[in-house]
Short mmCIF file of C-alpha atoms and ligand atoms in Angstrom, two decimals:
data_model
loop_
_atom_site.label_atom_id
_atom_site.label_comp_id
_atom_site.label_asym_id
_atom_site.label_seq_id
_atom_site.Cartn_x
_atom_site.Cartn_y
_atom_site.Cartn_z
CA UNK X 105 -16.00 13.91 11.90
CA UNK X 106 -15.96 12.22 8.34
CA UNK X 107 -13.02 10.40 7.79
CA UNK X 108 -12.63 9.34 4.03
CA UNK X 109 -9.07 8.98 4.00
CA UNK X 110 -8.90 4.93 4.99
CA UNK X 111 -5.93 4.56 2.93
CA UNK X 112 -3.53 6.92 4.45
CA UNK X 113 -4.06 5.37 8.01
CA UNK X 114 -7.07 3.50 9.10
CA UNK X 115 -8.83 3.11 12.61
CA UNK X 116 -7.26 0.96 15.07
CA UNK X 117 -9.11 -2.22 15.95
CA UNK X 118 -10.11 -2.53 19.36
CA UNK X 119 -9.60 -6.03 19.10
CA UNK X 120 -5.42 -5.22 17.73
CA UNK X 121 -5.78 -2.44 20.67
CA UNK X 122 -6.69 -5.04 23.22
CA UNK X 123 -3.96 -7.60 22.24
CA UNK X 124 -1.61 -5.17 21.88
CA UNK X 125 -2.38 -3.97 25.64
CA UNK X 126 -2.46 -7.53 26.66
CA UNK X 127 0.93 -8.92 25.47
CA UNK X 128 2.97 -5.31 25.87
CA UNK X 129 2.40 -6.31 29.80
CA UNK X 130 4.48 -8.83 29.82
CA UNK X 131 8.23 -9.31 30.32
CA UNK X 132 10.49 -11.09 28.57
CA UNK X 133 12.73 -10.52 25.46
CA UNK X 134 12.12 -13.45 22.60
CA UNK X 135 15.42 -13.94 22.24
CA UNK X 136 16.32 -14.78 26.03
CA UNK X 137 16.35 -18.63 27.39
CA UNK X 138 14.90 -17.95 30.07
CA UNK X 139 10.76 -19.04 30.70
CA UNK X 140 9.79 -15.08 30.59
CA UNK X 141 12.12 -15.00 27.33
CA UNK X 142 10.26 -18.37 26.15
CA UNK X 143 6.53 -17.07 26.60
CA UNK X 144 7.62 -14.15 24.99
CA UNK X 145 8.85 -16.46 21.47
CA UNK X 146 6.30 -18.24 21.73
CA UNK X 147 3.59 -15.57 21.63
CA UNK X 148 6.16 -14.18 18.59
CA UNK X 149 6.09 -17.38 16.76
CA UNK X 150 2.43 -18.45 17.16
CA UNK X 151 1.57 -14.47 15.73
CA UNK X 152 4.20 -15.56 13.03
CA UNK X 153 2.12 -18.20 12.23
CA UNK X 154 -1.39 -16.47 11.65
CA UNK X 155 0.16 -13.59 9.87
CA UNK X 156 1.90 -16.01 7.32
CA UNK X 157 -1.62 -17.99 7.05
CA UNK X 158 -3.30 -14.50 6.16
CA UNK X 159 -0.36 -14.06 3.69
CA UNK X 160 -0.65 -17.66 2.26
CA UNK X 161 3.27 -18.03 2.77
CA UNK X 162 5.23 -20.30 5.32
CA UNK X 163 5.83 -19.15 8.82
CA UNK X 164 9.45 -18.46 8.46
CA UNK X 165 8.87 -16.40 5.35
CA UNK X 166 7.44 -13.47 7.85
CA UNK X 167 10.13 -11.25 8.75
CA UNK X 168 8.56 -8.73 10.67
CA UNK X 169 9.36 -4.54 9.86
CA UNK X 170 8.40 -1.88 11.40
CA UNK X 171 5.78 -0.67 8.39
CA UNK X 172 5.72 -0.52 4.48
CA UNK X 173 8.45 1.99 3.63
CA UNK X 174 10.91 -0.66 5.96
CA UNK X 175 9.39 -3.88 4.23
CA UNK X 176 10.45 -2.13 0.48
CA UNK X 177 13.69 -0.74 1.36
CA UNK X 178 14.60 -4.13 2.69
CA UNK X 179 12.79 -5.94 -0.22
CA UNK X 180 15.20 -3.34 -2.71
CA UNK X 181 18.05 -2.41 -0.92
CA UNK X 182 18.69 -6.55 0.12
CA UNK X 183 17.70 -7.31 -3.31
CA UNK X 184 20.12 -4.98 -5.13
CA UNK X 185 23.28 -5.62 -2.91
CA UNK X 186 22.37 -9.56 -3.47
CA UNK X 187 22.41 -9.07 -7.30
CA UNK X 188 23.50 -11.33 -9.92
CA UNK X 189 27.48 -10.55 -11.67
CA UNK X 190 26.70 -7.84 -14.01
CA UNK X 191 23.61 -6.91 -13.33
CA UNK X 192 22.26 -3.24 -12.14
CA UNK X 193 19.23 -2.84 -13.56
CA UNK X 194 15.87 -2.24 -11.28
CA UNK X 195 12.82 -2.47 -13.40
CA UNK X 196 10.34 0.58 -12.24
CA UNK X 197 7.01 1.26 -13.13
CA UNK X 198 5.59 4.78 -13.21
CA UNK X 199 3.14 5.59 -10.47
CA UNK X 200 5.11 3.28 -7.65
CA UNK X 201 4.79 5.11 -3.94
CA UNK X 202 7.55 7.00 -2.65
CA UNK X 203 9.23 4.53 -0.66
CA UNK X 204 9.91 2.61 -3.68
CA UNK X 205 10.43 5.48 -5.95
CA UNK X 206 12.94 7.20 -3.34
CA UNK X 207 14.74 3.92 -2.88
CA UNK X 208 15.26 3.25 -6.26
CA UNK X 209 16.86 6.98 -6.65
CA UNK X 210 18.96 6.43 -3.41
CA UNK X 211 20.51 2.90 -5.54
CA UNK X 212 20.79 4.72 -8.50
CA UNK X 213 23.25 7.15 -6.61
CA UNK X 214 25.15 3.74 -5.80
CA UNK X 215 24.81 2.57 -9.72
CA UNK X 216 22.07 1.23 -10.47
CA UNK X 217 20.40 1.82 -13.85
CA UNK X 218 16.63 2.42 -13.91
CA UNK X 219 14.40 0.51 -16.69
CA UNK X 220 11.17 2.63 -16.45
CA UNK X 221 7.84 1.53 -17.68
CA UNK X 222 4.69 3.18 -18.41
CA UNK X 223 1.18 2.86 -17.16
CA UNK X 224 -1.63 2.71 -19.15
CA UNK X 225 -4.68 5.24 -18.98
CA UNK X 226 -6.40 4.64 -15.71
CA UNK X 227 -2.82 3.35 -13.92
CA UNK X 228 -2.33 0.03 -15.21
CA UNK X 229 0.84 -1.92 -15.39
CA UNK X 230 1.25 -3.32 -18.52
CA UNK X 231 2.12 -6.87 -18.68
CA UNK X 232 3.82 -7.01 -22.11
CA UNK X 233 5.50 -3.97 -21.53
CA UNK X 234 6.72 -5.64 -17.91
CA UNK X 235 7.77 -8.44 -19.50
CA UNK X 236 9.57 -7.13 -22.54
CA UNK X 237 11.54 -4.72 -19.97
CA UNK X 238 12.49 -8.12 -17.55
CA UNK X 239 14.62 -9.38 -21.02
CA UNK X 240 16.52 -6.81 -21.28
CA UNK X 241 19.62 -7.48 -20.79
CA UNK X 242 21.16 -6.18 -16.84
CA UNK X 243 17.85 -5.98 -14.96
CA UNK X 244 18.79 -6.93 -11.50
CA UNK X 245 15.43 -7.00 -10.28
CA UNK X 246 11.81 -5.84 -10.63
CA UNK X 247 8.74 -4.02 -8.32
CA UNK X 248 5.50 -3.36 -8.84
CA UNK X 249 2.44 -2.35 -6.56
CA UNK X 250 -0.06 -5.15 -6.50
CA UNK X 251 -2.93 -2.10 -6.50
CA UNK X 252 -2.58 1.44 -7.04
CA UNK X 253 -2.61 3.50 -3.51
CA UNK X 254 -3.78 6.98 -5.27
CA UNK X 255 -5.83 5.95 -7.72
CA UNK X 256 -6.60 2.22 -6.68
CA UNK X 257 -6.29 0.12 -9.95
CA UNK X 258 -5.23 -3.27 -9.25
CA UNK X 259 -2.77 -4.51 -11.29
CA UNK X 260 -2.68 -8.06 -12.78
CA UNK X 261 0.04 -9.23 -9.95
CA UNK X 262 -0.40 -12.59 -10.98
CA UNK X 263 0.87 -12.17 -14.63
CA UNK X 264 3.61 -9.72 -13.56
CA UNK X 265 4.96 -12.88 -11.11
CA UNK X 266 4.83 -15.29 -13.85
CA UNK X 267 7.18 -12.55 -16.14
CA UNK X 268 9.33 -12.65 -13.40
CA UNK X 269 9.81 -16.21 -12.94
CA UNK X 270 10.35 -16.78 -16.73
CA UNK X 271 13.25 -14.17 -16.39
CA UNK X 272 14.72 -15.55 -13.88
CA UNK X 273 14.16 -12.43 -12.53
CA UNK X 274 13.67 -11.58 -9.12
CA UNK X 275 10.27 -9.39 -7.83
CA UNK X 276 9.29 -7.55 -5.22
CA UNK X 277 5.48 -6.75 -4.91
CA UNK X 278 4.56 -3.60 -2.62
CA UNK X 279 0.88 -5.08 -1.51
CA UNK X 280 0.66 -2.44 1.21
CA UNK X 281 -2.87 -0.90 -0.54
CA UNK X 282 -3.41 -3.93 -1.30
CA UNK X 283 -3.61 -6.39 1.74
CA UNK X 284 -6.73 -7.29 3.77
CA UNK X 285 -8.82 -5.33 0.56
CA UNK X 286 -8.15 -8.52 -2.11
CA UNK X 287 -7.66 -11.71 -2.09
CA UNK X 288 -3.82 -12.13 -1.93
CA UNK X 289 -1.76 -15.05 -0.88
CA UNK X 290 1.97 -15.39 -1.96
CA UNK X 291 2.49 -19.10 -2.33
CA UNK X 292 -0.06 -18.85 -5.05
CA UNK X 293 1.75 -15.63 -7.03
CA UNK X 294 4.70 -17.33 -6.48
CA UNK X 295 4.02 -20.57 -7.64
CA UNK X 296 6.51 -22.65 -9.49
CA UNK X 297 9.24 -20.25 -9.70
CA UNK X 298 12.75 -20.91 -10.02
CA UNK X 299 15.08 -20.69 -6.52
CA UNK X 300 15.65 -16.30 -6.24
CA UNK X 301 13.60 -15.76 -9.08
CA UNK X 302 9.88 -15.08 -9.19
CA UNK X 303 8.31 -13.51 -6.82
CA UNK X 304 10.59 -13.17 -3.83
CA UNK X 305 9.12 -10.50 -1.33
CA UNK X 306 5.90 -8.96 -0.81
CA UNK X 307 5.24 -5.85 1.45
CA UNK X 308 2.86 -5.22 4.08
CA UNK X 309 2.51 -2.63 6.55
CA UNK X 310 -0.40 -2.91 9.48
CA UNK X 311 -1.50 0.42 9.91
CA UNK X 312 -3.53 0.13 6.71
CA UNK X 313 -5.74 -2.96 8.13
CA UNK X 314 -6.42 -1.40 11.99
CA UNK X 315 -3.26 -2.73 13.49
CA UNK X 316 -1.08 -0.21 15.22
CA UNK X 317 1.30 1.86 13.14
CA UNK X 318 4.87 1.01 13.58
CA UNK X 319 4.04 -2.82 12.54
CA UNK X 320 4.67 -4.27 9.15
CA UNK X 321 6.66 -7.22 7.26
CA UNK X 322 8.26 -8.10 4.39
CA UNK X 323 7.62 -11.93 3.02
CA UNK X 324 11.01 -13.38 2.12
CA UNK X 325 11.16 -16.14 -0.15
CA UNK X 326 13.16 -19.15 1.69
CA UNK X 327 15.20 -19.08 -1.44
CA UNK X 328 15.53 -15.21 -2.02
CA UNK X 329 18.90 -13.83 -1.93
CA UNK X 330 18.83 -10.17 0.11
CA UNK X 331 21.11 -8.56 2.37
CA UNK X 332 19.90 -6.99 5.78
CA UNK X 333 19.72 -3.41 5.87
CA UNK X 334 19.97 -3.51 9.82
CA UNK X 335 23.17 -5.61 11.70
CA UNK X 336 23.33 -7.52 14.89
CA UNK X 337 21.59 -9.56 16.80
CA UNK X 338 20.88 -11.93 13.99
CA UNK X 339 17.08 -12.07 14.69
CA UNK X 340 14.68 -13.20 11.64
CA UNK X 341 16.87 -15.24 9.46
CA UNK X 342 19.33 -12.00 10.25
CA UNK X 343 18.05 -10.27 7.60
CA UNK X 344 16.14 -7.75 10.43
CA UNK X 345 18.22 -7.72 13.77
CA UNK X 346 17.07 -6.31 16.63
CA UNK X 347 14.98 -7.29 20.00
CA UNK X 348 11.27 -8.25 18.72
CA UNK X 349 7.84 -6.41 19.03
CA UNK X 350 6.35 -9.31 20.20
CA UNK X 351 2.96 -7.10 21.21
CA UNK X 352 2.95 -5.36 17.59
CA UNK X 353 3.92 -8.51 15.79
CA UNK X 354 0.09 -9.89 18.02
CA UNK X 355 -1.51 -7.19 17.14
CA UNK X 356 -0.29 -7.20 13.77
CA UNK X 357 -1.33 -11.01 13.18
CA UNK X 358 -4.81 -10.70 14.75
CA UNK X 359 -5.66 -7.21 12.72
CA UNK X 360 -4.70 -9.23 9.83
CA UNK X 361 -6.54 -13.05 10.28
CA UNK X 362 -9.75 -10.60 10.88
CA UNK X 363 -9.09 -8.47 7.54
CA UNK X 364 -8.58 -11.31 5.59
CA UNK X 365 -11.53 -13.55 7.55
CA UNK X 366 -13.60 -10.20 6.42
CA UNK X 367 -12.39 -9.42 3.57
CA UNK X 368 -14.79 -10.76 0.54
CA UNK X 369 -18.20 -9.41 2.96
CA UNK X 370 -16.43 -6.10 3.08
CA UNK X 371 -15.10 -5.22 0.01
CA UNK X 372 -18.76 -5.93 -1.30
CA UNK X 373 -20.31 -3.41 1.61
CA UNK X 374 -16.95 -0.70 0.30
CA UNK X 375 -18.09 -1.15 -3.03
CA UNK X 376 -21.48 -0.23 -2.86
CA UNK X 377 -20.85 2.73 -0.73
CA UNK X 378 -17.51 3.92 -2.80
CA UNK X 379 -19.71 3.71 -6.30
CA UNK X 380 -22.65 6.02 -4.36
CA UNK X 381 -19.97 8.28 -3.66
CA UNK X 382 -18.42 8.54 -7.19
CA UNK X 383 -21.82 8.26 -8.78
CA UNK X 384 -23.31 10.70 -5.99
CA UNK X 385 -20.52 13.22 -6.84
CA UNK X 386 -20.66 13.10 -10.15
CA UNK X 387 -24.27 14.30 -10.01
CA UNK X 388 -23.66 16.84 -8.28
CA UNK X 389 -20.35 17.66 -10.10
CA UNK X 390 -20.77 17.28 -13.79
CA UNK X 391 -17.62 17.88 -14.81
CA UNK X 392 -15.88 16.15 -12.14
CA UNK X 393 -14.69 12.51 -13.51
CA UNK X 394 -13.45 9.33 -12.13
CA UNK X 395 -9.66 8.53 -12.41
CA UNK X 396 -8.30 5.05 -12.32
CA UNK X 397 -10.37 1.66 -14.25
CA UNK X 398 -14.01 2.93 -14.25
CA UNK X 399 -15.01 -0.55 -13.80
CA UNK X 400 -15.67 -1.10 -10.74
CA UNK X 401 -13.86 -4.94 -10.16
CA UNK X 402 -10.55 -2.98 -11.58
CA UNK X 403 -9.96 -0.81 -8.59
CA UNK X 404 -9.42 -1.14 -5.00
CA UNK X 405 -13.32 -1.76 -3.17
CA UNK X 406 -13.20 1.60 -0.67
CA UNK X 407 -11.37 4.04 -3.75
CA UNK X 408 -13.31 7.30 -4.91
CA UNK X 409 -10.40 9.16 -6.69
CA UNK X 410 -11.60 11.83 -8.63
CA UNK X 411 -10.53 14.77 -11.30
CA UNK X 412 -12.33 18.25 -10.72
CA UNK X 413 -11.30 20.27 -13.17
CA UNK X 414 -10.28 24.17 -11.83
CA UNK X 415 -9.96 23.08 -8.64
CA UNK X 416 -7.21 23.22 -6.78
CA UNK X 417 -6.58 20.15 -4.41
CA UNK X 418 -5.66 22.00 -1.42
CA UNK X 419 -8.49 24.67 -1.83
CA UNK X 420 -11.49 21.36 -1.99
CA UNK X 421 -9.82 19.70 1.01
CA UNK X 422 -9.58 22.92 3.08
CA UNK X 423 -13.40 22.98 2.39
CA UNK X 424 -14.22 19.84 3.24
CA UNK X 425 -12.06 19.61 6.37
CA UNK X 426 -13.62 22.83 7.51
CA UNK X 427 -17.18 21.18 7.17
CA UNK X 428 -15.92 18.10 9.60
CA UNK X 429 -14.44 15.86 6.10
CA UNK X 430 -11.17 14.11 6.00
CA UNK X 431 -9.63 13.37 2.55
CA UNK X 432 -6.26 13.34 0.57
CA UNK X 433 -4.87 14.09 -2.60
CA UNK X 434 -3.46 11.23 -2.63
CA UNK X 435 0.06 13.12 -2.77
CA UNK X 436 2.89 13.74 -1.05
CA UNK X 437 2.64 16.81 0.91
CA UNK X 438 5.96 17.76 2.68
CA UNK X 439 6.24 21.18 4.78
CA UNK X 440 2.74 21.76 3.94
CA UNK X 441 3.81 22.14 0.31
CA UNK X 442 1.41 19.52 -2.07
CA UNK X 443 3.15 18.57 -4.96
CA UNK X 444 1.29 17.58 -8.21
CA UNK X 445 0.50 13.95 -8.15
CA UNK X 446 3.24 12.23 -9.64
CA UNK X 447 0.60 9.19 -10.39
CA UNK X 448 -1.69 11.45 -11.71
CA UNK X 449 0.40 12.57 -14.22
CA UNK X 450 1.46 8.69 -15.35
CA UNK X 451 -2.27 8.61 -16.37
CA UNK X 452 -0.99 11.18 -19.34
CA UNK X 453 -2.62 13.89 -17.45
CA UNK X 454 -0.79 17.30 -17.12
CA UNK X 455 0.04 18.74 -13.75
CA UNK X 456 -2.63 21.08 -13.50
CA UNK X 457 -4.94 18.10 -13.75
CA UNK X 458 -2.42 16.47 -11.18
CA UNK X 459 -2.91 19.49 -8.83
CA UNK X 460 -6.96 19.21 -9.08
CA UNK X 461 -7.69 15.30 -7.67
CA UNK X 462 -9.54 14.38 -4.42
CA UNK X 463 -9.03 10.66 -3.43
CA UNK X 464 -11.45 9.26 -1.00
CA UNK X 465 -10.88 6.06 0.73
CA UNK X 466 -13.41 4.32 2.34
CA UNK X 467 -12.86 1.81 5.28
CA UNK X 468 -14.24 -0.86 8.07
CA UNK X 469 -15.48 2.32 9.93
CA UNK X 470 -17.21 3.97 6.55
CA UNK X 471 -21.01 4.22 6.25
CA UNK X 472 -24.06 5.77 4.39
CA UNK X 473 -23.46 8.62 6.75
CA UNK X 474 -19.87 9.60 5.48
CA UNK X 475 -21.47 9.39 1.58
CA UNK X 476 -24.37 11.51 2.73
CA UNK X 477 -21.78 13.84 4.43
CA UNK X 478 -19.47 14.64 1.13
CA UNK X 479 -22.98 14.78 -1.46
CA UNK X 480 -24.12 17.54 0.41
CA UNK X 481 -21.09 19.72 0.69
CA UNK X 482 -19.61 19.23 -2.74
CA UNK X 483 -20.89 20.92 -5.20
CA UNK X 484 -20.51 24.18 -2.98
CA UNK X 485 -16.95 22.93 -2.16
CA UNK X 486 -16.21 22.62 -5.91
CA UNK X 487 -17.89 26.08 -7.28
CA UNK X 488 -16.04 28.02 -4.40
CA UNK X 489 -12.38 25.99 -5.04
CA UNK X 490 -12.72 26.52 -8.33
CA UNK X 491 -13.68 30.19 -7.94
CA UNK X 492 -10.71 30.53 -5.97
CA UNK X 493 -8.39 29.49 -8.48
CA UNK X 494 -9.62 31.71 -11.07
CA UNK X 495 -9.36 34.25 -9.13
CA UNK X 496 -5.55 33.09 -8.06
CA UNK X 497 -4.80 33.57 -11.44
C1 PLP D 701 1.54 1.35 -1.66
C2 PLP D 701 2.27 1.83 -0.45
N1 PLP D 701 3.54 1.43 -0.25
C3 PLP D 701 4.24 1.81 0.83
C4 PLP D 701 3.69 2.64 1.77
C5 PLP D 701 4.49 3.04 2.97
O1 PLP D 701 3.99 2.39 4.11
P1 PLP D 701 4.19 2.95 5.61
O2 PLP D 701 3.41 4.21 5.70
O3 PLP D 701 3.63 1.86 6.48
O4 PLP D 701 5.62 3.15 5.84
C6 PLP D 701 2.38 3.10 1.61
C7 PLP D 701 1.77 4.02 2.58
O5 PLP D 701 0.89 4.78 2.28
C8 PLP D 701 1.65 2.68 0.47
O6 PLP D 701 0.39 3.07 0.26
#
């Protein structure tokens, strides 16, 4: 099997798997007094500890989640219900992942106004857009995805924190694509920034980095202001009660020290294979282009996403599955239904176009072999996908 599709889920670590196993043996709840209850914190608070070094924030800052689409809820949800008098405005850019856009539609249902900003053409937030939207007058708060997940442009996170903090605005960055494949750390984004202002929370999940899904955390500024979504023991500042995964929150911390100790080596090895594959595909698929920044330091190090015209998404992915290749289209698919990319279509493309993208993600597990794999199937894939959707019609 070929599995190009690194940024839905990626392979478990057998070093996460193995620390996982080792601390999940033992007893003891974090919160109890007792010596089992003890070990148990202080396996908690030491994983704490590496996780907040990998995130270049302060140990208390971790409040550990149970994945991405927790960490932004929390990140919104607290955010909105800690608002400033008067204001009800959530600053959204096109082309955010569901858990952010879905969040932001569940708060408008509670009043909250959406100030909507556009991408540029390969996904781009723009910064004087961002910041012109942060002064007008209302906005409660602001998000933004530090990289792309479909289409894998990184974003200029840096200057979008800086808007923030001269709004006195406060901003939530979604850095799920994101961490472990850049260089990220939140002190530095957050820098100087006024008390609840700035950048206050950043999301990670650990599934994307080969810790075990179900782990995650949100950063918390010590001086953000956020309500908990969940109520009762009090746990994590209280803004996320409930008994502790001490083995995921292990697991969690050594995926990520190893991402991050790995990251610059690896994202040089992801870049050389993803540009084969774009370049390799592109050979074989004239017509087929590249979506996202074309240069290669602009997107994400393991992200092939690419346009082939006439084809129908589900149609190349049914091929390529059925010759042994795992990909997405980088969309939501519920009951088995794939909707048009909703990034895609930011770009300015239309939803045909939307309907007619492959993205392949590339990962610590990738090699020469899953390249090879996809350049020999593809242009057969394409001529018989896109054959079937003239004939559809
Ligand atoms: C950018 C981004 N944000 C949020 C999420 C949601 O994370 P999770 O699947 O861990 O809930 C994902 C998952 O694909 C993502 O790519």
């Amino acid at each position: 099997m070929h599995y190009l599709d690194h940024a839905a889920t990626t392979d478990l670590r057998p070093e996460a798997a193995d620390e996982w196993l080792r601390v999940a043996g033992a007893t003891g709840n974090a919160s109890s007094t007792h010596g089992a209850g003890q070990r148990a914190r202080r396996i908690l608070e030491e994983s704490r500890e590496r996780l907040a070094a990998a995130l270049g924030c302060e140990p208390i800052e971790v409040v550990f989640t149970s994945g991405g689409t927790e960490s932004v809820n929390l990140a919104l949800q607290g955010l909105w219900r800690s608002r400033a008098e008067g204001r009800t405005g959530i600053l959204l850019p096109d082309g955010e992942h569901h858990a952010t856009l879905d969040t932001v539609a569940a708060l408008a249902a509670e009043g909250a106004g959406v100030v909507a900003i556009g991408l540029d053409a390969v996904g781009r937030i723009l910064v004087d857009a961002f910041a012109a939207a942060l002064a007008a007058e209302g906005v409660a708060l602001a998000t933004a995805l530090v990289a792309n997940n479909e289409v894998g442009t990184i974003n200029d996170a840096a200057a979008l924190a800086a808007s923030a903090a001269a709004a006195s605005v406060p901003l939530h960055l979604d850095a799920v694509a994101a961490f472990g494949h850049l260089p990220l750390s939140f002190a530095a984004l957050r820098g100087e920034a006024p008390a609840g202002a700035g950048l206050v929370a950043l999301s990670v999940a650990g599934h994307k980095i080969g810790a075990p899904a179900g782990t995650g955390a949100l950063v918390v500024a010590r001086t953000a202001r956020i309500a908990p979504l969940l109520h009762g023991g009090g746990q994590q500042r209280g803004l996320r009660s409930g008994t502790q995964d001490v083995a995921g929150a292990a697991a969690f911390a050594l995926a990520a020290e190893l991402a991050v100790g790995e990251q610059v080596a690896e994202a040089m090895r992801l870049r050389r294979l993803r540009d084969r594959l774009a370049a390799g595909i592109r050979e074989r698929v004239p017509s087929a282009e590249l979506l996202g920044d074309p240069d290669p330091s602009g997107r994400l190090p393991g992200n092939a996403h690419l346009l082939f015209p006439g084809a129908p998404s589900e149609s190349l992915l049914f091929l390529l599955d059925i010759a042994g290749m795992s990909a997405s289209a980088g969309s939501a698919c519920q009951a088995g239904i794939a909707e048009p990319s909703h990034v895609v279509q930011a770009l300015g493309r239309t939803e045909t176009e939307a309907r007619s993208v492959i993205r392949f993600t590339l990962g610590r597990t990738s090699s020469d072999d899953d390249v090879d794999a996809v350049l020999a199937v593809i242009a057969d894939a394409y001529a018989r996908a896109s054959g079937s959707s003239i004939r559809g019609r």
